[in-house]
Coordinates of C-alpha atoms and ligand atoms in Angstrom, one line a residue:
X5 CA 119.0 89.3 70.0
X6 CA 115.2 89.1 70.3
X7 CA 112.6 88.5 67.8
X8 CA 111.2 91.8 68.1
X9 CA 110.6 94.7 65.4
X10 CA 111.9 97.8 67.6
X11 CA 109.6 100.3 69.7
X12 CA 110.8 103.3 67.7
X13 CA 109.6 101.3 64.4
X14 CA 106.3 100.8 65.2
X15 CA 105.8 103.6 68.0
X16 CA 102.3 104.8 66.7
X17 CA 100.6 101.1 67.7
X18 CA 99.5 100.5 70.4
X19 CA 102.4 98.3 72.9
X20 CA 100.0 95.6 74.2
X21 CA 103.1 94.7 76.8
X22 CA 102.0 98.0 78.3
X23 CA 99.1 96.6 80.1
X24 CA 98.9 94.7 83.1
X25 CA 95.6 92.2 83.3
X26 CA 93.0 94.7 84.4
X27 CA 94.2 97.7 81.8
X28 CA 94.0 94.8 78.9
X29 CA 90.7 94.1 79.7
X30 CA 89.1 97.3 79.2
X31 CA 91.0 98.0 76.4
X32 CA 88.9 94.7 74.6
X33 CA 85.6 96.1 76.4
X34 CA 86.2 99.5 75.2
X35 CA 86.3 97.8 71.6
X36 CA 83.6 95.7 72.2
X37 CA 85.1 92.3 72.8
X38 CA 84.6 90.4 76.4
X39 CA 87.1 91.1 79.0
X40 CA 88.2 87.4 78.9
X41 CA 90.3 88.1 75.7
X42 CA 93.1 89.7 78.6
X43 CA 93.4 86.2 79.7
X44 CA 93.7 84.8 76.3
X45 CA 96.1 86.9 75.1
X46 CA 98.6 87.1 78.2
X47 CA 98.4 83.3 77.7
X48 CA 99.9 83.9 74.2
X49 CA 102.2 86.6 74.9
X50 CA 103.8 85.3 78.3
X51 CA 103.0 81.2 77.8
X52 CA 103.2 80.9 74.8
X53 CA 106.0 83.0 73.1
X54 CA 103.8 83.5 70.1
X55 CA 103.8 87.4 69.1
X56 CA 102.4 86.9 65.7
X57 CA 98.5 88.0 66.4
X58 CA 97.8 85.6 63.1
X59 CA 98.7 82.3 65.1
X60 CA 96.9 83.3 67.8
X61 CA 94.1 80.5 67.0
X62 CA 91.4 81.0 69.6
X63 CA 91.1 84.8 68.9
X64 CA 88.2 85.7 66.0
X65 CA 89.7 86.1 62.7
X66 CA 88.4 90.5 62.7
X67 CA 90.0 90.9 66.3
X68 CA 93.1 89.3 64.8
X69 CA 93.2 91.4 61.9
X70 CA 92.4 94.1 63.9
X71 CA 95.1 93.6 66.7
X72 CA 97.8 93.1 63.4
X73 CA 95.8 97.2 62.2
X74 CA 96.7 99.1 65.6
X75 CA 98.9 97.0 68.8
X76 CA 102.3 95.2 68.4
X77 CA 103.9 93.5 71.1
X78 CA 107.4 94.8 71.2
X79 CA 109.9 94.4 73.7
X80 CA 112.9 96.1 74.8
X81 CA 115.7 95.0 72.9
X82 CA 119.3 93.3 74.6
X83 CA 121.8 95.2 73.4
X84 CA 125.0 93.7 75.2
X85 CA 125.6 90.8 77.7
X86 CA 128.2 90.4 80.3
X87 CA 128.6 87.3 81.9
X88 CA 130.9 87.8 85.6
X89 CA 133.1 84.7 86.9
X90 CA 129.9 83.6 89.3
X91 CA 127.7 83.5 86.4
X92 CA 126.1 86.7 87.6
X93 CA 124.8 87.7 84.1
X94 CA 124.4 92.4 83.1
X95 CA 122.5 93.4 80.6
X96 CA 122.3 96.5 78.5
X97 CA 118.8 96.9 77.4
X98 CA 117.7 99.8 75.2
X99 CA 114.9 101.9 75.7
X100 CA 113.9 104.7 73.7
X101 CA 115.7 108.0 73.0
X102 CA 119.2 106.3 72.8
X103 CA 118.6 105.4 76.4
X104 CA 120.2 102.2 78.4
X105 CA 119.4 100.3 81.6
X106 CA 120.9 97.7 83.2
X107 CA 119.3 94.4 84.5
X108 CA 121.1 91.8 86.3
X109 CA 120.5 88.2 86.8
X110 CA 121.8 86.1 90.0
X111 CA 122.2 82.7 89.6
X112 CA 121.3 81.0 92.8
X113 CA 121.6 77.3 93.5
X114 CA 117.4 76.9 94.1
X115 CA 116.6 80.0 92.8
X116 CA 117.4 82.7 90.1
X117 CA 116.8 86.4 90.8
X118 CA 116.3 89.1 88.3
X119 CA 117.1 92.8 89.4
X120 CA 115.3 95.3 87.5
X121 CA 115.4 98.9 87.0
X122 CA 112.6 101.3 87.5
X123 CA 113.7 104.4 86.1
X124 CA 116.1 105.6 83.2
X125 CA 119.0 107.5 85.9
X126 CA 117.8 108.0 89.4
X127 CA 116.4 111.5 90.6
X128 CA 117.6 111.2 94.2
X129 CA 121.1 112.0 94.9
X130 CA 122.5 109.0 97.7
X131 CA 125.8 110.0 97.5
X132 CA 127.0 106.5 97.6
X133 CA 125.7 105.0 94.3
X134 CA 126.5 105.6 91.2
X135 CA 123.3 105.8 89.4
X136 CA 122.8 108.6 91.1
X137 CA 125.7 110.1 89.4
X138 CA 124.1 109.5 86.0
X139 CA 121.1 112.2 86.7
X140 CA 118.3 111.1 85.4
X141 CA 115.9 110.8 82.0
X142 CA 113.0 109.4 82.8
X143 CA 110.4 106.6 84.1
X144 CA 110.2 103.3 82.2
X145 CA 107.2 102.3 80.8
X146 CA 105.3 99.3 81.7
X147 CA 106.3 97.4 78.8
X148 CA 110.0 98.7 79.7
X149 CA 110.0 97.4 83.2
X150 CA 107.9 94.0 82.4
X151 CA 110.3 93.4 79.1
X152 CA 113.4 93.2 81.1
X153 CA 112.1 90.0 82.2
X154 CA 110.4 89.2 78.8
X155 CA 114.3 89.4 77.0
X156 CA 115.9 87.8 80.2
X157 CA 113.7 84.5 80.4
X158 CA 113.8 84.5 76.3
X159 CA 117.9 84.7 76.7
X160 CA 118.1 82.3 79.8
X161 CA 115.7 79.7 78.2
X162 CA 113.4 77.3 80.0
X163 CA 116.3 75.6 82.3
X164 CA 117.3 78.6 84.0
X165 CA 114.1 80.1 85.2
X166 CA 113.9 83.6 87.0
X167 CA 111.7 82.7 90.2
X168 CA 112.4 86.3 92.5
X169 CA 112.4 89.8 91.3
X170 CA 114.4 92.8 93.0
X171 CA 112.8 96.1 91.8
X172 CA 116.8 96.8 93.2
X173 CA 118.1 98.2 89.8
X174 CA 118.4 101.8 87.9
X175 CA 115.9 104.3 89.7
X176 CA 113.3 104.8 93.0
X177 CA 110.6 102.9 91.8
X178 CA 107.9 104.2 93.9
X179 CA 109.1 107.6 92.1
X180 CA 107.2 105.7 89.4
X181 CA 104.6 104.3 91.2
X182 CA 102.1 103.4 88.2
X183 CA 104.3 101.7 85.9
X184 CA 106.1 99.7 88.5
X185 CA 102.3 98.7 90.2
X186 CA 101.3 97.4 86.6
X187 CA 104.3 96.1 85.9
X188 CA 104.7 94.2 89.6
X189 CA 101.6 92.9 89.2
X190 CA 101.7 91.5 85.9
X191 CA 104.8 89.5 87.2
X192 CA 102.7 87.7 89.7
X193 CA 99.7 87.0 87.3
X194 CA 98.7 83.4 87.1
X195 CA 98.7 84.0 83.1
X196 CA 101.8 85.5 82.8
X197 CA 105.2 84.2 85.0
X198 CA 103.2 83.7 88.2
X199 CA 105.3 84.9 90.5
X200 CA 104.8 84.5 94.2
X201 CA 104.2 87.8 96.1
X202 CA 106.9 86.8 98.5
X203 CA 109.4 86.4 95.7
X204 CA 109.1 90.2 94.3
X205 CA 110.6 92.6 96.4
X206 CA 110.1 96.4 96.1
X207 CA 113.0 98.2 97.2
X208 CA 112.7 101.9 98.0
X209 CA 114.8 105.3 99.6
X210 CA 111.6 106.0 101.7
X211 CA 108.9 107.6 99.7
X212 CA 106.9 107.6 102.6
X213 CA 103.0 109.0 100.5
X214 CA 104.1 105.9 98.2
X215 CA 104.5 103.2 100.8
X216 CA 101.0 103.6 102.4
X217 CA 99.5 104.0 98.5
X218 CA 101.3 100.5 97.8
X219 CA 99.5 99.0 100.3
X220 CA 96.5 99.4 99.0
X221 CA 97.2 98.1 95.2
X222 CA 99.7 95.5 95.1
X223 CA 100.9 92.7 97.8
X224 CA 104.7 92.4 97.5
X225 CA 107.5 92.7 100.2
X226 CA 109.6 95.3 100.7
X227 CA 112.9 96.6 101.7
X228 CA 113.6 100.1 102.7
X229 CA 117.2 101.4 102.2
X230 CA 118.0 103.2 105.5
X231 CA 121.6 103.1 105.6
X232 CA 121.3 105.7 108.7
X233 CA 120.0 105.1 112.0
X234 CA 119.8 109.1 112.6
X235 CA 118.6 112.2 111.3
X236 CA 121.5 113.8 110.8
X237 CA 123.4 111.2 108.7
X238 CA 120.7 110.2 106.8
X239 CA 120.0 113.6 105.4
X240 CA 123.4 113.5 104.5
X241 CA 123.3 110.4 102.7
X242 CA 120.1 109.6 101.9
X243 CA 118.9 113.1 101.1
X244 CA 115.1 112.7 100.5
X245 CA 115.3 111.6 104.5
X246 CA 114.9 115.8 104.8
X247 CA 111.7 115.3 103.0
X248 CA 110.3 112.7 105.0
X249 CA 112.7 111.7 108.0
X250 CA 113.0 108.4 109.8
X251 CA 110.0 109.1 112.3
X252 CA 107.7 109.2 109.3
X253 CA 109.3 106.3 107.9
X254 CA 109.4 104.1 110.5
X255 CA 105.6 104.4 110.9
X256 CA 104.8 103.9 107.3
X257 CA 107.4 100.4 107.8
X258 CA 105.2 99.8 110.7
X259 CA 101.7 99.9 108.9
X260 CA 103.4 98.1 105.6
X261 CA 105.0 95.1 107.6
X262 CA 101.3 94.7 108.8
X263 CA 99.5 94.0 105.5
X264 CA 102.2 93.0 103.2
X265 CA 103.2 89.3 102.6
X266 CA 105.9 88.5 104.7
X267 CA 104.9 90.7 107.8
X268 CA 108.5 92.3 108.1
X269 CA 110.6 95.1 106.5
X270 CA 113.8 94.0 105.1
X271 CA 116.5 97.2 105.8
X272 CA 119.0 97.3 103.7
X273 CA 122.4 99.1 105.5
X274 CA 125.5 99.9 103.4
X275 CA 128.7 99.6 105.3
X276 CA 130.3 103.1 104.6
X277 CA 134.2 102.9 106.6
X278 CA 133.9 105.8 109.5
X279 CA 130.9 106.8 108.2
X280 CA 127.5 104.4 109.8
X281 CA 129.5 101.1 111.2
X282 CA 130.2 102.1 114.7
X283 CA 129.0 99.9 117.4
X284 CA 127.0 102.9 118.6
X285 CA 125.7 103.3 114.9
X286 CA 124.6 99.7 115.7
X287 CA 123.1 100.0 119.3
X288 CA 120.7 103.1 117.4
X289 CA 119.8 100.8 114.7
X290 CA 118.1 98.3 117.3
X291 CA 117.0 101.0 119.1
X292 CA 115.2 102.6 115.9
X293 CA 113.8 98.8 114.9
X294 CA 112.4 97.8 117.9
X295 CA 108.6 98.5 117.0
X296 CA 108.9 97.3 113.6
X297 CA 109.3 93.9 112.2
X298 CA 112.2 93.8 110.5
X299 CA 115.1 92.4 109.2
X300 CA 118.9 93.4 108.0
X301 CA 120.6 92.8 105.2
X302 CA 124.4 94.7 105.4
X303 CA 125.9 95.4 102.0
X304 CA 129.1 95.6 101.8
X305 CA 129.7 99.1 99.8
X306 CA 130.6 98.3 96.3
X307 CA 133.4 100.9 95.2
X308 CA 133.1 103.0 91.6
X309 CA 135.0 105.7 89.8
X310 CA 135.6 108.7 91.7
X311 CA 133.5 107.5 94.6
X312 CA 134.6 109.1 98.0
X313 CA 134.0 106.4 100.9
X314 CA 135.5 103.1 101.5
X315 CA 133.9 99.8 102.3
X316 CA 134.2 98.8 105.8
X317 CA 136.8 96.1 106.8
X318 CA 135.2 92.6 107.5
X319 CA 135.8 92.9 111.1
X320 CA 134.0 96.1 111.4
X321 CA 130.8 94.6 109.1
X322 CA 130.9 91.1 111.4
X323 CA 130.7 93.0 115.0
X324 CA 128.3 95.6 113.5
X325 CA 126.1 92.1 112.5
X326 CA 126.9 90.6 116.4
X327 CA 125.2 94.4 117.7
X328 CA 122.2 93.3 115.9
X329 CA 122.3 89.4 116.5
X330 CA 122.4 90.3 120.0
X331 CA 119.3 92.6 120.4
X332 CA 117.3 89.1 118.5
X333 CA 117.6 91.3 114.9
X334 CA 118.0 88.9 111.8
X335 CA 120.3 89.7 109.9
X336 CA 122.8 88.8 106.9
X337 CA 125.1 90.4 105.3
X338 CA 124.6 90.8 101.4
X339 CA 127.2 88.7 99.0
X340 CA 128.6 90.6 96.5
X341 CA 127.9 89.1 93.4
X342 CA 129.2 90.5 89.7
X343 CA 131.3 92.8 91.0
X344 CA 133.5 91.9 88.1
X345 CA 131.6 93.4 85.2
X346 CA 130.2 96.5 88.0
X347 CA 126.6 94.4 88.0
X348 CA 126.9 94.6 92.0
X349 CA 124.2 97.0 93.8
X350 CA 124.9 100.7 93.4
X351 CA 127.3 99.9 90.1
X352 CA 124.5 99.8 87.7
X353 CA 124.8 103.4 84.9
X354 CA 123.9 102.3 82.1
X355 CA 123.2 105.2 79.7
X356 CA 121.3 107.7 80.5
X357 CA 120.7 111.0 79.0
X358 CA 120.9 113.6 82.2
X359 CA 117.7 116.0 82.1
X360 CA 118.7 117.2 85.7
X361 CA 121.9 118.7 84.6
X362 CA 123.4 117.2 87.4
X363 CA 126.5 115.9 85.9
X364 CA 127.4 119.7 85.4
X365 CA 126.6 120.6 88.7
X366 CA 129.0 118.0 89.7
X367 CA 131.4 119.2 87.1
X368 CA 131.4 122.7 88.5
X369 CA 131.8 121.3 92.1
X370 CA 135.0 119.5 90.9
X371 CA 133.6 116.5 93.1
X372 CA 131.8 113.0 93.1
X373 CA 130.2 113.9 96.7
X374 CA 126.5 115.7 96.9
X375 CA 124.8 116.2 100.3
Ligands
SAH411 N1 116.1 103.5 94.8 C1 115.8 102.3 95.4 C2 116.2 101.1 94.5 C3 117.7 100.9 94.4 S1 118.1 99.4 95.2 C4 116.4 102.2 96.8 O1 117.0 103.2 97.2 O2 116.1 101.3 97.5 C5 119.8 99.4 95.2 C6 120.3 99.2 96.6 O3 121.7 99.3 96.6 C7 119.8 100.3 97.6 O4 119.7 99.7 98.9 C8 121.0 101.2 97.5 O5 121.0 102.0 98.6 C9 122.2 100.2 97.5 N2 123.4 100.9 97.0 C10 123.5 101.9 96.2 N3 124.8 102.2 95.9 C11 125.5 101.3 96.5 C12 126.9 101.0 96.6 N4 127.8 101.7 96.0 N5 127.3 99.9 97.3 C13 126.4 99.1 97.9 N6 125.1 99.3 97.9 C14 124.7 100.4 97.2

């Protein structure tokens, strides 16, 4: 589907889509060029669509020929495409080692957002989403994360332009904290797709060491999945909470929402039936937010194979959002989108080859439910 010779090909070159601006730069000074060839050649490579180093005109004929010697520029390649009734749009991208992601793209009236994945599986066990199921391979590589949007521009084309990334897809991306940095950052660079630092969204389980490091490296919003309002249940569901619970979490939220670009956290709650959506599960939540700036998105919880809860009823979900209305909390509640070809959150599996074992743990469990 793309244009590209395949990473395992030509795996001994060196991938220029593995740098961000800064990393490409040194790699020219280390070979004696200027740094300002970075800029030239992001200009080709992102702008441009030209991948051939031979075309690339301003470039000195030796640094051409020896760009062609040791680098290619190879993407990810799309492998399937499945297009839902709301023109919510999955892809199967492969990586490496016989290894799939999934990306998905959400067609919005003004604006088109791209959910990428982070990781190949997920290492955390949220016993409510499937990816976690999977167990989990590896981290993506920079040129793994930044080519999902490479192959997803080149198949939308020019009209349908993706103007917000979700790092909301496969994986805990602050679990893979240098590739997703270089990767998030070459996303919002002038000479690449230049997108606004408000319009990329990190999404993370609460990797609390990685939340105040992000801060100091890259300027993008963020969401925190809390999905718990206490301790207790939180552990349960979210189990790196017994790493670093919701006191520690809340403060890093607190020093985050200061700095980054849209001075609030965006909490992301899944409605789990008898599990979080009490009206009491409410009153904590406001009670829990009140020194940090936030906002709420509800997701409705998006069922899979062998999954053991149940989505709350829309009654429940809409009195749960009038708690938080109430006590002057924003808040929406997420529409499901894809859910037809399992591209909504939580659904994405792709195919990953387990290194945790935990697909036989579950096996020997005889259950779907870790804690
Ligand atoms: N690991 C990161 C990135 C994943 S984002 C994180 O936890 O934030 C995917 C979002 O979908 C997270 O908020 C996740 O908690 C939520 N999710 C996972 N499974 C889900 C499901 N079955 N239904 C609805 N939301 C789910």
């Amino acid at each position: 589907m793309t244009n590209f010779v395949t990473a395992s090909a030509r795996s001994n070159l060196v991938n220029l889509l593995d740098f961000d601006r800064k990393g490409l730069a040194a790699f020219f000074v280390e070979m004696g060029e200027k740094p300002f060839r970075a800029t030239q050649l992001l200009k080709w490579i992102y702008q441009e669509d030209v991948t051939d180093f031979e075309q690339m005109t301003n470039l000195s004929k030796s640094l051409r020929a020896y760009l062609q010697e040791h680098c290619t520029i190879t993407a990810p390649e799309m492998l399937v495409e499945q297009v839902a009734s709301d023109g919510t749009r999955k892809w199967a991208i492969e990586m490496s080692g016989g290894n799939r992601v999934e990306t998905v793209f959400i067609p919005e009236e003004k604006r088109g957002t791209l959910c990428v994945s982070s990781q190949i599986g997920c290492a955390l066990a949220c016993t409510f989403c499937s990816t976690a199921k999977q167990g989990f391979n590896r981290n993506l590589s920079v040129s793994e994360i930044i080519g999902q949007l490479y192959v997803a521009q080149q198949r939308l084309g020019p009209e349908k332009r993706i103007t917000n990334v979700v790092m909301m897809g496969m994986g805990e991306p602050l679990l893979n904290f240098d590739n997703v940095v270089a990767a998030m950052n070459l996303m919002m660079d002038d000479f690449t797709f230049g997108l606004s630092k408000r319009r990329v969204t990190v999404s993370t389980s609460g990797i609390v060491p990685a939340m105040y490091r992000l801060n100091q490296v890259c300027d993008v919003s963020m969401a925190v999945s809390l999905h718990a309002a206490n301790d207790e249940l939180r552990n349960e569901l979210v189990p790196i909470n017994q790493k670093y619970p919701l006191s520690e979490l809340m403060s890093a939220c607190r020093e985050y929402a200061k700095q980054g670009p849209r001075k609030y956290i965006t909490f992301e709650y899944v409605m789990l039936d008898g599990i979080n959506d009490s009206i009491q599960d409410a009153r904590l939540l406001t009670r829990l937010l009140k020194k940090v700036p936030s906002k709420i998105n509800l997701i409705p919880f998006n069922p899979f194979p062998n999954s053991a809860y149940q989505c709350s009823s829309a009654e429940t979900i809409a009195r749960f959002k009038d708690v938080l209305h109430q006590a002057g909390i924003v808040t929406t509640i997420r529409k499901t989108r894809g859910d037809d070809i399992d591209a909504a959150c939580g659904q994405l599996v792709g195919k990953v080859k387990d290194k945790s074992r935990r697909h036989l743990k579950l096996q020997a469990m005889g259950s779907s439910h870790v804690g």
